[in-house]
């Protein structure tokens, strides 16, 4: 065996061993009161590829982390307040607000974020939180659907997420959602675009490492919607997926499409056990 | 006179090789993934290759590789191996194979193929996220790849 072959093998062997070292060991304490689970044993369906799942919070700087630890510092909370007003605002031909049916958001929406996307028996489909919000608007309120990735929608997602903060993500992957979950899993490992990169290339095989100036996380979505310092607004999961897929030099999927719903279900399930953090703060 | 005829010869060679540029689908890999023949017939320019390697919109090698020779370019990634000394570890043909399509050398490698235009899943029009409206072009041109090869070949062990 020549030197080059040896080097090649050494490189191939050393990559998986040297990776994954770089998430920090900080503790996410919210408002000096509640400690959130940001690292936990990987769910059973992931146990052959990783031992531990970690929130993206661990891959960010101390300064960015601090913004999420105090609701008075968290820039996303402005949008939560805005959505709280929207929750109580009557709209549409039925002259209803969200509160008309769901009363107090703090009670009715507690635990909801943690289990989405989920199967809707009546509709016979997997629904994201955003899809459910728009279904309510169109079919219960007689109001216009919000743009899937727009500010009204991401704010409402944030308001609903806050009611589940600290609860473990617990997305079902079997029963009626199983085929959609399998589709999402296939997408996660598909190497798309001219750069031929899958979600897994960066977020399963290389988390903890730097790609140029970016610290690669596990790509967990327990913190969504997330306020990104980069664009100074709330971003929902499909908007973020779109950016990632675009950056592989691929034709993206459409936010709200069945494809992204499947991918969201699968990616959410990779974070089963982590605390709901939304709205989080990231780069 | 001698210099003039030499220049003339270079000009002729230049125009001849332009026509002889190897198209992405015609690149010949050996069984180990190396590519012996130059993609252009024109020797690479190492100085140009260094710029391509450090520029985000071009090769952006530093996105994944550390590279002491480009220490003035900020933020080198850690995904791939350091390229320091790569000129000693790899022959020109091997470097050409790695640049053209590294998957021919390392099956399943994360490294993108820089001179490939077909066989992709959902390729887009560059970084627009939209479907392409015309035929894809490789990430780097044939001569840009030769330039990067020439640059990497200068990276010797201390």
Tab-separated table of N, CA and C in Angstrom, chain A residues 190-247:
chain	number	residue	atom	x	y	z
A	190	UNK	N	-31.270	12.717	0.647
A	190	UNK	CA	-31.077	12.927	-0.798
A	190	UNK	C	-30.063	14.045	-1.032
A	191	UNK	N	-29.090	13.781	-1.868
A	191	UNK	CA	-28.047	14.790	-2.134
A	191	UNK	C	-28.490	15.653	-3.309
A	192	UNK	N	-29.060	16.806	-2.975
A	192	UNK	CA	-29.684	17.635	-4.009
A	192	UNK	C	-28.727	18.667	-4.594
A	193	UNK	N	-29.143	19.171	-5.748
A	193	UNK	CA	-28.490	20.326	-6.351
A	193	UNK	C	-27.148	20.025	-6.971
A	194	UNK	N	-26.588	21.070	-7.569
A	194	UNK	CA	-25.306	20.889	-8.241
A	194	UNK	C	-24.174	20.655	-7.236
A	195	UNK	N	-24.380	21.030	-5.982
A	195	UNK	CA	-23.357	20.737	-4.977
A	195	UNK	C	-23.536	19.342	-4.383
A	196	UNK	N	-24.656	18.700	-4.727
A	196	UNK	CA	-24.927	17.334	-4.264
A	196	UNK	C	-24.747	17.202	-2.748
A	197	UNK	N	-25.504	18.016	-2.026
A	197	UNK	CA	-25.449	17.993	-0.568
A	197	UNK	C	-26.806	17.608	-0.004
A	198	UNK	N	-26.785	16.687	0.935
A	198	UNK	CA	-28.020	16.317	1.643
A	198	UNK	C	-28.045	17.055	2.974
A	199	UNK	N	-29.204	17.049	3.619
A	199	UNK	CA	-29.293	17.577	4.986
A	199	UNK	C	-28.244	16.871	5.845
A	200	UNK	N	-28.157	15.538	5.653
A	200	UNK	CA	-27.291	14.711	6.495
A	200	UNK	C	-25.812	15.060	6.331
A	201	UNK	N	-25.389	15.447	5.136
A	201	UNK	CA	-23.976	15.784	4.927
A	201	UNK	C	-23.497	16.810	5.949
A	202	UNK	N	-24.302	17.839	6.140
A	202	UNK	CA	-23.914	18.892	7.081
A	202	UNK	C	-24.377	18.601	8.500
A	203	UNK	N	-25.635	18.196	8.671
A	203	UNK	CA	-26.249	18.215	9.999
A	203	UNK	C	-26.212	16.874	10.734
A	204	UNK	N	-25.818	15.812	10.041
A	204	UNK	CA	-25.622	14.527	10.720
A	204	UNK	C	-24.143	14.152	10.738
A	205	UNK	N	-23.485	14.335	9.598
A	205	UNK	CA	-22.077	13.898	9.479
A	205	UNK	C	-21.089	14.961	9.950
A	206	UNK	N	-21.481	16.225	9.947
A	206	UNK	CA	-20.490	17.292	10.148
A	206	UNK	C	-20.859	18.308	11.220
A	207	UNK	N	-21.873	18.046	12.026
A	207	UNK	CA	-22.235	19.059	13.023
A	207	UNK	C	-21.083	19.243	14.005
A	208	UNK	N	-20.970	20.474	14.477
A	208	UNK	CA	-19.842	20.789	15.357
A	208	UNK	C	-18.669	21.379	14.601
A	209	UNK	N	-18.631	21.166	13.276
A	209	UNK	CA	-17.522	21.671	12.469
A	209	UNK	C	-17.892	23.016	11.853
A	210	UNK	N	-16.869	23.732	11.444
A	210	UNK	CA	-17.092	25.006	10.760
A	210	UNK	C	-17.174	24.775	9.255
A	211	UNK	N	-18.164	25.404	8.613
A	211	UNK	CA	-18.178	25.482	7.161
A	211	UNK	C	-18.075	26.964	6.859
A	212	UNK	N	-16.896	27.344	6.383
A	212	UNK	CA	-16.503	28.752	6.310
A	212	UNK	C	-16.737	29.391	7.686
A	213	UNK	N	-17.546	30.445	7.808
A	213	UNK	CA	-17.712	31.084	9.116
A	213	UNK	C	-18.899	30.541	9.902
A	214	UNK	N	-19.561	29.509	9.375
A	214	UNK	CA	-20.755	28.987	10.032
A	214	UNK	C	-20.451	27.724	10.835
A	215	UNK	N	-20.950	27.699	12.049
A	215	UNK	CA	-20.783	26.539	12.905
A	215	UNK	C	-21.958	25.606	12.658
A	216	UNK	N	-21.689	24.446	12.108
A	216	UNK	CA	-22.785	23.546	11.725
A	216	UNK	C	-23.428	22.914	12.952
A	217	UNK	N	-24.758	23.023	13.022
A	217	UNK	CA	-25.518	22.405	14.100
A	217	UNK	C	-26.131	21.102	13.589
A	218	UNK	N	-26.938	20.486	14.437
A	218	UNK	CA	-27.655	19.278	13.991
A	218	UNK	C	-28.877	19.621	13.152
A	219	UNK	N	-29.135	20.889	12.945
A	219	UNK	CA	-30.290	21.274	12.144
A	219	UNK	C	-31.608	20.943	12.828
A	220	UNK	N	-31.602	20.958	14.156
A	220	UNK	CA	-32.844	20.679	14.895
A	220	UNK	C	-33.813	21.841	14.739
A	221	UNK	N	-35.118	21.541	14.761
A	221	UNK	CA	-36.103	22.612	14.560
A	221	UNK	C	-36.984	22.839	15.788
A	222	UNK	N	-36.526	22.353	16.959
A	222	UNK	CA	-37.305	22.563	18.183
A	222	UNK	C	-37.359	24.035	18.588
A	223	UNK	N	-36.501	24.861	18.005
A	223	UNK	CA	-36.485	26.278	18.345
A	223	UNK	C	-37.278	27.161	17.394
A	224	UNK	N	-37.974	26.550	16.432
A	224	UNK	CA	-38.687	27.362	15.435
A	224	UNK	C	-40.072	27.746	15.912
A	225	UNK	N	-40.610	28.908	15.469
A	225	UNK	CA	-39.926	29.833	14.575
A	225	UNK	C	-38.729	30.474	15.286
A	226	UNK	N	-37.752	30.859	14.503
A	226	UNK	CA	-36.538	31.401	15.092
A	226	UNK	C	-36.283	32.812	14.579
A	227	UNK	N	-35.864	33.673	15.509
A	227	UNK	CA	-35.463	35.029	15.120
A	227	UNK	C	-34.008	34.949	14.684
A	228	UNK	N	-33.759	35.277	13.430
A	228	UNK	CA	-32.380	35.233	12.930
A	228	UNK	C	-31.786	36.637	12.926
A	229	UNK	N	-30.621	36.757	13.528
A	229	UNK	CA	-29.936	38.047	13.540
A	229	UNK	C	-29.583	38.456	12.110
A	230	UNK	N	-29.390	37.444	11.270
A	230	UNK	CA	-29.014	37.665	9.878
A	230	UNK	C	-30.069	38.472	9.110
A	231	UNK	N	-31.361	38.163	9.328
A	231	UNK	CA	-32.388	38.911	8.582
A	231	UNK	C	-33.343	39.681	9.501
A	232	UNK	N	-33.028	39.670	10.797
A	232	UNK	CA	-33.771	40.477	11.770
A	232	UNK	C	-35.276	40.262	11.709
A	233	UNK	N	-35.677	38.995	11.568
A	233	UNK	CA	-37.109	38.697	11.627
A	233	UNK	C	-37.310	37.242	12.035
A	234	UNK	N	-38.556	36.906	12.284
A	234	UNK	CA	-38.881	35.514	12.580
A	234	UNK	C	-38.879	34.698	11.287
A	235	UNK	N	-38.358	33.502	11.378
A	235	UNK	CA	-38.301	32.614	10.211
A	235	UNK	C	-38.947	31.291	10.590
A	236	UNK	N	-39.861	30.808	9.767
A	236	UNK	CA	-40.412	29.498	10.088
A	236	UNK	C	-39.633	28.385	9.394
A	237	UNK	N	-39.990	27.176	9.719
A	237	UNK	CA	-39.191	26.025	9.298
A	237	UNK	C	-39.064	25.951	7.774
A	238	UNK	N	-40.176	26.146	7.076
A	238	UNK	CA	-40.111	25.984	5.618
A	238	UNK	C	-39.263	27.072	4.962
A	239	UNK	N	-39.297	28.269	5.531
A	239	UNK	CA	-38.446	29.341	4.985
A	239	UNK	C	-36.976	28.960	5.145
A	240	UNK	N	-36.652	28.368	6.297
A	240	UNK	CA	-35.263	27.969	6.545
A	240	UNK	C	-34.863	26.804	5.636
A	241	UNK	N	-35.764	25.828	5.494
A	241	UNK	CA	-35.493	24.703	4.587
A	241	UNK	C	-35.188	25.221	3.193
A	242	UNK	N	-36.010	26.190	2.763
A	242	UNK	CA	-35.854	26.714	1.407
A	242	UNK	C	-34.453	27.297	1.208
A	243	UNK	N	-33.993	28.052	2.205
A	243	UNK	CA	-32.655	28.639	2.116
A	243	UNK	C	-31.567	27.579	2.051
A	244	UNK	N	-31.732	26.540	2.839
A	244	UNK	CA	-30.740	25.465	2.857
A	244	UNK	C	-30.697	24.742	1.507
A	245	UNK	N	-31.857	24.404	0.983
A	245	UNK	CA	-31.903	23.660	-0.282
A	245	UNK	C	-31.341	24.534	-1.420
A	246	UNK	N	-31.704	25.815	-1.393
A	246	UNK	CA	-31.180	26.756	-2.391
A	246	UNK	C	-29.647	26.768	-2.366
A	247	UNK	N	-29.086	26.698	-1.164
A	247	UNK	CA	-27.634	26.775	-1.042
A	247	UNK	C	-26.916	25.511	-1.499
